[in-house]
CSV table of C-alpha atoms in Angstrom, one decimal:
chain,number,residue,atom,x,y,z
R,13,UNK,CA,-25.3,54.0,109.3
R,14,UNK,CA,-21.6,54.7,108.3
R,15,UNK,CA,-21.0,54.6,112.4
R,16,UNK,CA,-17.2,53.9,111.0
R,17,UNK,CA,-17.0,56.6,108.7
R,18,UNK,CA,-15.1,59.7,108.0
R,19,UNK,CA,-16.6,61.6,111.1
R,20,UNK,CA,-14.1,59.9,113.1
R,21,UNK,CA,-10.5,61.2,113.5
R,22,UNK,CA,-9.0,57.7,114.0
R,23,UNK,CA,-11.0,56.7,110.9
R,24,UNK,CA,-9.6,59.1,108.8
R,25,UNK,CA,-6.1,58.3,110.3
R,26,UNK,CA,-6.5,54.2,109.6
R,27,UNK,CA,-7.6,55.5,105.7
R,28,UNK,CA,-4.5,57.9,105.0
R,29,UNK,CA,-2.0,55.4,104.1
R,30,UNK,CA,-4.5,53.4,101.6
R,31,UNK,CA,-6.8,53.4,98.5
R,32,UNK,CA,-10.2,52.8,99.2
R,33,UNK,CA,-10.5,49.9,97.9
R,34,UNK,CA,-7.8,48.4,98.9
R,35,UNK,CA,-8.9,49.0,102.6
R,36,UNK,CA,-11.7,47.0,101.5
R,37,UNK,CA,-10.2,44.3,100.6
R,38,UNK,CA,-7.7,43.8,103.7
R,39,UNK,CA,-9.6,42.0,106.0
R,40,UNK,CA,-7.6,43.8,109.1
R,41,UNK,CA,-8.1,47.3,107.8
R,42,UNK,CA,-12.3,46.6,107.3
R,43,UNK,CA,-12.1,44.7,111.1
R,44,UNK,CA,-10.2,47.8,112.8
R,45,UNK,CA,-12.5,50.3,111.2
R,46,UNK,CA,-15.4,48.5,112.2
R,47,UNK,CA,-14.5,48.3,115.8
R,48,UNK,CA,-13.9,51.9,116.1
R,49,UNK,CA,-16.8,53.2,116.4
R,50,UNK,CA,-17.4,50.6,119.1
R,51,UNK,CA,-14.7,52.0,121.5
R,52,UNK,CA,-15.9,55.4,121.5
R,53,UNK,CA,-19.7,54.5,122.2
R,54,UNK,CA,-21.7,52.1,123.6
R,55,UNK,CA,-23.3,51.2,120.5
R,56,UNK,CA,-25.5,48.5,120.0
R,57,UNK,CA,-24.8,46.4,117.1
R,58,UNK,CA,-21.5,46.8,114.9
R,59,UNK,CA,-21.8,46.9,111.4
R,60,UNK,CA,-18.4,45.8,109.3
R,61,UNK,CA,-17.0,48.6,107.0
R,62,UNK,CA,-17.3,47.2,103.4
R,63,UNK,CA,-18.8,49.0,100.3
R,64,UNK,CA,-21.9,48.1,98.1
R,65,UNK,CA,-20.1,48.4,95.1
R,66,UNK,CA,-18.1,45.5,95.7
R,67,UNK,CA,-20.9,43.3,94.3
R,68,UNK,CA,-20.3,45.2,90.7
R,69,UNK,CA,-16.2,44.7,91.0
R,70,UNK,CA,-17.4,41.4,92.0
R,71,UNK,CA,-18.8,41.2,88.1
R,72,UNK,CA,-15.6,42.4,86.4
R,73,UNK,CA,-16.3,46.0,86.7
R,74,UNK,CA,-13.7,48.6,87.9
R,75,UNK,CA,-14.8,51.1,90.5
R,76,UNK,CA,-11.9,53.5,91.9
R,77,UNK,CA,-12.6,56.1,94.3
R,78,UNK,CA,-11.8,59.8,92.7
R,79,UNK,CA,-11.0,62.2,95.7
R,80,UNK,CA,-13.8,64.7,95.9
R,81,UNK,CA,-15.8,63.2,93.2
R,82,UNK,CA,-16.4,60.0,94.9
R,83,UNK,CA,-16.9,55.8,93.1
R,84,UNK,CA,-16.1,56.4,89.6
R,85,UNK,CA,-17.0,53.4,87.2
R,86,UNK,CA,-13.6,53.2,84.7
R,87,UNK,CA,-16.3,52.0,81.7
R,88,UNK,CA,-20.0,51.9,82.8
R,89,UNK,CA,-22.7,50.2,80.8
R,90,UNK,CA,-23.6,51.9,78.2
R,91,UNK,CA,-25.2,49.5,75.6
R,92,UNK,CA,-27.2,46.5,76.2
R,93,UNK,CA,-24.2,44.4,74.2
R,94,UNK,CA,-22.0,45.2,77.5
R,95,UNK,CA,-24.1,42.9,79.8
R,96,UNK,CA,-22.0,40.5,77.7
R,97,UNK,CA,-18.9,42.3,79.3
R,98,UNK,CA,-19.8,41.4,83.0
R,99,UNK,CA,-19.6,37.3,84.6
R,100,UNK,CA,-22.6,35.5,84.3
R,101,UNK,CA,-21.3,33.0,87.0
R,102,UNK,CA,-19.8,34.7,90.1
R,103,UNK,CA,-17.7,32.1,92.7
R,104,UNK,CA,-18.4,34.8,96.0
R,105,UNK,CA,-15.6,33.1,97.6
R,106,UNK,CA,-13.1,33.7,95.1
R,107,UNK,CA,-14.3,37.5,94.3
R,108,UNK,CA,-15.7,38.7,97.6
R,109,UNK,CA,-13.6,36.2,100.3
R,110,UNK,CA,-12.1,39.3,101.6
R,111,UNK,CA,-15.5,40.3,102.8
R,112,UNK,CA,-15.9,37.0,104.5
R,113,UNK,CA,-12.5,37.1,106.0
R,114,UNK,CA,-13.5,40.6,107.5
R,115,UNK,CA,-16.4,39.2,109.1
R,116,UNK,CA,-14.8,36.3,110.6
R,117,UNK,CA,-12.3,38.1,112.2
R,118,UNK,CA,-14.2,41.0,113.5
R,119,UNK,CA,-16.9,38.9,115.0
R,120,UNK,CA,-14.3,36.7,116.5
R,121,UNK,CA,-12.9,40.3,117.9
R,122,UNK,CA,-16.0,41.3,119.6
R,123,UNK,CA,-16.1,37.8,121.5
R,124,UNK,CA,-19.8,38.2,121.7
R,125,UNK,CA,-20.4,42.1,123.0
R,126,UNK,CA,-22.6,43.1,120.1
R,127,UNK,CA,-24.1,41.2,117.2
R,128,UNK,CA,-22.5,42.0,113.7
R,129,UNK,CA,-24.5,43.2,110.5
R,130,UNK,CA,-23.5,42.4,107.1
R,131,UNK,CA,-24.9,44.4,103.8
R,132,UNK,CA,-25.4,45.1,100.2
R,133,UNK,CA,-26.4,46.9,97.9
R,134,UNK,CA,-29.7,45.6,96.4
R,135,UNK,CA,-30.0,45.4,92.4
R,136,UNK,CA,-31.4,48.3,91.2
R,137,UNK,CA,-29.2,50.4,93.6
R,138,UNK,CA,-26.2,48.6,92.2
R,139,UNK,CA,-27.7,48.5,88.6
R,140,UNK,CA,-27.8,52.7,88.8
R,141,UNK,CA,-24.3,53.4,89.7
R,142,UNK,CA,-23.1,50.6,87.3
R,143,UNK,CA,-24.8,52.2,84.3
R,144,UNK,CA,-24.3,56.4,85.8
R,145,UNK,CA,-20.8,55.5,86.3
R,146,UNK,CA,-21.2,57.1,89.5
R,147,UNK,CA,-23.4,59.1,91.7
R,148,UNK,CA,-25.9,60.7,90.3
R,149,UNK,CA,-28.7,63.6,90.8
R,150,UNK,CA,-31.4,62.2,88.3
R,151,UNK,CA,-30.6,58.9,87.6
R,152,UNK,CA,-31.6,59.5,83.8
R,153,UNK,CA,-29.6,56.9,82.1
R,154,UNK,CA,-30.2,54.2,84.7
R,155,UNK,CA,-33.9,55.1,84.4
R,156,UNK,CA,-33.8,55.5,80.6
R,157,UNK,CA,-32.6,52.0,80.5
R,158,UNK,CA,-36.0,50.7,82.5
R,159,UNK,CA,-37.9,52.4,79.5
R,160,UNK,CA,-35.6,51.6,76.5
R,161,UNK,CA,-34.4,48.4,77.4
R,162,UNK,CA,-36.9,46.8,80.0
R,163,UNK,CA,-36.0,43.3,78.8
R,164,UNK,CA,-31.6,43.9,79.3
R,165,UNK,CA,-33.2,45.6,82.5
R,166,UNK,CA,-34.8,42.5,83.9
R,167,UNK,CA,-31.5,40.4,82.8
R,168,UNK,CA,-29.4,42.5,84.4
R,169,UNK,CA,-31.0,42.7,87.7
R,170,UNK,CA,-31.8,39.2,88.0
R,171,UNK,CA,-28.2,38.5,87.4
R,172,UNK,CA,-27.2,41.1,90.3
R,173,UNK,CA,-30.0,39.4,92.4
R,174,UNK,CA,-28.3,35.8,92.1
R,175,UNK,CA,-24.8,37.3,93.2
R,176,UNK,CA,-26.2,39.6,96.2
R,177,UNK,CA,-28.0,36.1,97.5
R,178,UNK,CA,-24.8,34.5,97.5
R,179,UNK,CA,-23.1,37.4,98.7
R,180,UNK,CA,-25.4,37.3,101.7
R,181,UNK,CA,-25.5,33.5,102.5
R,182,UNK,CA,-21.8,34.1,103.0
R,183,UNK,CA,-21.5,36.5,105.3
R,184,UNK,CA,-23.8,34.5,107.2
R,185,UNK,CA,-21.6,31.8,107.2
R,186,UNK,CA,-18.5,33.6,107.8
R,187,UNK,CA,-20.3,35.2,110.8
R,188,UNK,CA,-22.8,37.9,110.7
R,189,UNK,CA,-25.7,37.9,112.9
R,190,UNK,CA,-27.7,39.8,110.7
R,191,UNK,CA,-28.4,41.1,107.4
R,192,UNK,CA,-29.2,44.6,105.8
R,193,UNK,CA,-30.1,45.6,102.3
R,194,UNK,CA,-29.6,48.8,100.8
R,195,UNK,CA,-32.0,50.2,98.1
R,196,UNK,CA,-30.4,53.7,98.5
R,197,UNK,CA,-32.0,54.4,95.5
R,198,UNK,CA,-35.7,53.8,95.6
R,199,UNK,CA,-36.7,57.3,95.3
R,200,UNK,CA,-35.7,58.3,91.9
R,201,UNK,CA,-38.2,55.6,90.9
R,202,UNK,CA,-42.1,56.1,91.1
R,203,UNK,CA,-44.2,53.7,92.3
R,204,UNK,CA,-45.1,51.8,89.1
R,205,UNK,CA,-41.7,51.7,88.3
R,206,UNK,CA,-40.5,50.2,92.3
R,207,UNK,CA,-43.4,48.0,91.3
R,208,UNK,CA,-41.8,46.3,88.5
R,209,UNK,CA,-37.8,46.8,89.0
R,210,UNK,CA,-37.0,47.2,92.8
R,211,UNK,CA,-39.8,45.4,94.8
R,212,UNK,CA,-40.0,41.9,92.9
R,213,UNK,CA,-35.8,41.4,93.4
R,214,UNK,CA,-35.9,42.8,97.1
R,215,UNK,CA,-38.6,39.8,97.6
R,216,UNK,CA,-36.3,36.9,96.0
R,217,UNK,CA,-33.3,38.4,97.7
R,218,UNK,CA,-35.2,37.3,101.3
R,219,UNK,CA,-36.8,34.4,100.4
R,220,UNK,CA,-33.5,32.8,98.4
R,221,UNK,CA,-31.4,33.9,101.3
R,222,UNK,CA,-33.9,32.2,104.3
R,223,UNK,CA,-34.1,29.0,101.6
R,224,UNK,CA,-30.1,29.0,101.4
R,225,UNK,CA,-29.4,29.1,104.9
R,226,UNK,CA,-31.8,26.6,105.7
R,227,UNK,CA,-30.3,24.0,103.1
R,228,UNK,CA,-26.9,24.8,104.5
R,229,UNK,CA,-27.9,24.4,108.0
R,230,UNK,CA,-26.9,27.8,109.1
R,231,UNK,CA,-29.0,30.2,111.0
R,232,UNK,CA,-32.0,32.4,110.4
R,233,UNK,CA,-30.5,35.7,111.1
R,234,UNK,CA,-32.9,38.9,110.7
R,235,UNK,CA,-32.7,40.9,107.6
R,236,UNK,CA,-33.6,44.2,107.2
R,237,UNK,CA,-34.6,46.3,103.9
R,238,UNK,CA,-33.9,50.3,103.9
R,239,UNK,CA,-35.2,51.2,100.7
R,240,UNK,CA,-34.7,55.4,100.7
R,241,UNK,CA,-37.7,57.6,99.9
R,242,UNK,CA,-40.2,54.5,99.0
R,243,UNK,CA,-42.9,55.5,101.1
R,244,UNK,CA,-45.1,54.7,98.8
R,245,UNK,CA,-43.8,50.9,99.2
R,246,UNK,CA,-44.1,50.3,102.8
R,247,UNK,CA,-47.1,48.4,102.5
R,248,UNK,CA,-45.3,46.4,100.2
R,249,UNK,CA,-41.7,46.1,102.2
R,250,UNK,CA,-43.3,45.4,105.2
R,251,UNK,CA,-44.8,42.0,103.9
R,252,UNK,CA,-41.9,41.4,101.7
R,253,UNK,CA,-40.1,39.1,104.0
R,254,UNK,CA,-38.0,40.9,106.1
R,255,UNK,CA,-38.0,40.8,109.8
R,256,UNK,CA,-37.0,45.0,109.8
R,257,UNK,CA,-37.7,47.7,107.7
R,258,UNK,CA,-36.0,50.9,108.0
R,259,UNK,CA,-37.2,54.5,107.8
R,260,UNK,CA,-35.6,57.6,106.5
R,261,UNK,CA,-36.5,61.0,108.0
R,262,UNK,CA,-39.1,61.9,105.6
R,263,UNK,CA,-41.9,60.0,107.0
R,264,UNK,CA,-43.3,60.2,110.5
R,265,UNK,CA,-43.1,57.2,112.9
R,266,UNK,CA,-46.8,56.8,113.3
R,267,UNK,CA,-47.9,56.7,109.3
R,268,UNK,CA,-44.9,54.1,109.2
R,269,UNK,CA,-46.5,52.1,111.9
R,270,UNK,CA,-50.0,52.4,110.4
R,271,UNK,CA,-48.5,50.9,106.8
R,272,UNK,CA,-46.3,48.8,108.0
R,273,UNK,CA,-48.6,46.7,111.2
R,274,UNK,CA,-47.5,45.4,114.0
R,275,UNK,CA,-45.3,42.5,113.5
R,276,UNK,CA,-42.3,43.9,111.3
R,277,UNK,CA,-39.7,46.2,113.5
R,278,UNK,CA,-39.0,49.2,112.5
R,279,UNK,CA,-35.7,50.8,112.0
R,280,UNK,CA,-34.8,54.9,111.9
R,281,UNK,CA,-35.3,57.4,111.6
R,282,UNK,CA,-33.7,61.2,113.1
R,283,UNK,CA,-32.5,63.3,110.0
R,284,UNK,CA,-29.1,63.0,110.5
R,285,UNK,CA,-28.5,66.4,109.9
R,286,UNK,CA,-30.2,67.1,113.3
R,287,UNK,CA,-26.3,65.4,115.0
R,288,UNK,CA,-25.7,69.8,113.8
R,289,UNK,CA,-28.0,71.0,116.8
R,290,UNK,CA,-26.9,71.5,120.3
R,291,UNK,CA,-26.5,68.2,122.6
R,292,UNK,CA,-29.5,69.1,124.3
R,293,UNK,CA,-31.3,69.1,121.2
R,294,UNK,CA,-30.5,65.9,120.3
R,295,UNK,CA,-31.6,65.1,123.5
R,296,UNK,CA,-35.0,66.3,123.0
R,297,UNK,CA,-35.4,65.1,119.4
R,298,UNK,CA,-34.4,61.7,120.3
R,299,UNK,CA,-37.1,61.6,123.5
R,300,UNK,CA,-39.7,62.6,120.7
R,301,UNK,CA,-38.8,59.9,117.7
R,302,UNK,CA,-38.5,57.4,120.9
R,303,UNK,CA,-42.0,58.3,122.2
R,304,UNK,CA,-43.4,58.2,118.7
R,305,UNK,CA,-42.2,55.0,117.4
R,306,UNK,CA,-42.2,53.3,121.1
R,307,UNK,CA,-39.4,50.8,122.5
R,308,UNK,CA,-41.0,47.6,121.5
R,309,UNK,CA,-40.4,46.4,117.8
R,310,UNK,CA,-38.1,49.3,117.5
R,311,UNK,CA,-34.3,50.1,116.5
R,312,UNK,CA,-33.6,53.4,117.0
R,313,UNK,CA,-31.1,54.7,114.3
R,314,UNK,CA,-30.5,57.8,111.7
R,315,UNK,CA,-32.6,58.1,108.6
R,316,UNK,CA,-29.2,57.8,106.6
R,317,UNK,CA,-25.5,57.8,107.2
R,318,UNK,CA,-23.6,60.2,108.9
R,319,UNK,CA,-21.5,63.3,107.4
R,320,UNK,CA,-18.4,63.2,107.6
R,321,UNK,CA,-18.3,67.0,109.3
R,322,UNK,CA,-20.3,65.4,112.5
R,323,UNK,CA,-18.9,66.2,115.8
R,324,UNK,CA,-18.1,62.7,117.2
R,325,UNK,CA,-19.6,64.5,120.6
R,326,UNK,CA,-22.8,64.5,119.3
R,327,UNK,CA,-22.7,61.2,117.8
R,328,UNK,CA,-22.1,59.9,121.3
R,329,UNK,CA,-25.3,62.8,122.8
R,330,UNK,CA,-27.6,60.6,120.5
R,331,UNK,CA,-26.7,57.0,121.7
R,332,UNK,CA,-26.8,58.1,125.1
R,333,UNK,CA,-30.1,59.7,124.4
R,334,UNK,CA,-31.3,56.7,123.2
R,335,UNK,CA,-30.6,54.3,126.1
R,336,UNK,CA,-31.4,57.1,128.9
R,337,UNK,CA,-34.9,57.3,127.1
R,338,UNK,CA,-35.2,53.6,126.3
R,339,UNK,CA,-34.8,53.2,129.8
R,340,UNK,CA,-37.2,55.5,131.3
R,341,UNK,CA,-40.2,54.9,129.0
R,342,UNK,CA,-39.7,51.0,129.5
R,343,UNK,CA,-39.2,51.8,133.4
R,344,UNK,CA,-42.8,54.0,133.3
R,345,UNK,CA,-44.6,51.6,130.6
């Protein structure tokens, strides 16, 4: 997660010249960026540079990106009267093309090395940030809204819900081999409250998506949900319709295994903060998560994105890890 990110010098270099995003939106910029990471280390899957919050500018919102503050919403939602403010009837082309046009050149760029992943956000992840204006420690007037307004609540995230199926079926067809959906946000809600406003959308999302690209003869890719800090949904997630579920670092690989069965993959999960310790360390914590979880039904990964303080050295310590220690537990299994 974030393997083209800020981390990287050559990143960082790319970015100078531009906004944001308006790297987002030029298909060239997103494909470089994405195949960066990919020349430095022999990664396994590339995953093209795009932002969640596109699906909200996709609505009519405006999003800008405030050095050192980070996304800023210009006018977030503050009333239930400014649903009325945002598109009811989204053409994805038309608004998020420049996505598609990423993918389709960036997987023609990889001529068939390593699959490409597309993303979003899913709704009540987007629905926060559109109504915090940005990022947020609590979440309280997101959350207040799921109290206050439960009805505007439902509207608005079935209306996100439509646009991020879309949004997905697209990518498909413009390329991408498989799909992931963010729920960055599951924590700040308790169970009853994932119950009623996360879970229910995350399941339409997958089955809508598998129905669209069946209709429009394009193929079943895997889909994976990564719903942060919802441990207490993994029953749930697992069964939800997704081929992959991922993990953060706050859970250990066994209990995830035990809630989750045996036929969903797992994805995840070293605290990414452990890319600080020495590269032997790494070493040793990656042998450990890889014995834990096992090789089979497995993608190793971080438990969230990288900083953008990592060592690019130790980036490349942990994918070698991993495929030394794939290799010699499937060599001694």
């Amino acid at each position: 997660m974030r393997q083209a990110g800020r981390y990287l010098p050559e990143f960082r270099e790319t970015r100078a010249a531009q906004d944001f995003f308006a790297t987002c939106r030029s298909p060239k910029l997103c494909c470089e960026l994405t195949l960066q990471p990919l020349r430095r280390f022999p990664l396994d899957a590339a995953i093209i540079f795009s932002d969640i919050l596109v699906v909200p500018q996709a609505l009519g919102m405006e999003v800008v990106m405030v050095p050192g503050k980070g996304p800023t919403f210009t006018e977030p939602l503050k009333e239930v009267e400014d649903l009325l403010k945002l598109r009811q009837k989204v053409d994805v082309t038309a608004e998020l093309g420049y996505v598609f046009q990423a993918i389709t050149l960036t997987r023609h760029s990889l001529e068939g090395r390593v699959p490409l992943i597309g993303f979003s956000g899913a709704p009540w992840t987007l629905m926060s940030y559109m109504i915090e204006g940005g990022g947020s420690s609590t979440m309280a007037k997101a959350k207040s809204w799921l109290y206050r307004h439960p009805e505007a609540s439902h509207q608005l995230l079935r209306l996100l819900a439509d646009v991020i199926t879309d949004y997905l079926v697209g990518q498909v067809a413009a390329g991408a081999q498989a799909l992931q959906l963010f729920e960055s946000h599951a924590g700040h809600l308790g169970p009853e409250q994932f119950q009623d406003f996360a879970l229910p959308y995350i399941r339409d999302i997958a089955q809508a998506v598998k129905s669209k690209l069946k209709e429009e003869a394009l193929p079943l890719v895997p889909m994976i949900i990564f719903a942060k800090d919802a441990h207490y949904a993994l029953r749930d997630l697992a069964r939800a319709g997704y081929e992959v579920v991922g993990l953060d670092w706050t859970i250990r690989p066994q209990e995830a295994r035990a809630q989750t069965g045996k036929d969903v993959t797992l994805q995840g999960n070293l605290d990414p903060c452990a890319l600080y310790a020495p590269k032997e360390k790494i070493g040793e914590l990656v042998k450990k998560m890889l014995e834990a979880f096992g090789t089979q039904r497995y993608i190793a990964n971080l438990g969230h994105g990288l900083y953008p303080d990592m060592n690019p050295e130790h980036v490349g310590a942990f994918v070698e890890a991993v495929h030394a220690h794939s290799r010699h537990i499937n060599k001694h299994s």
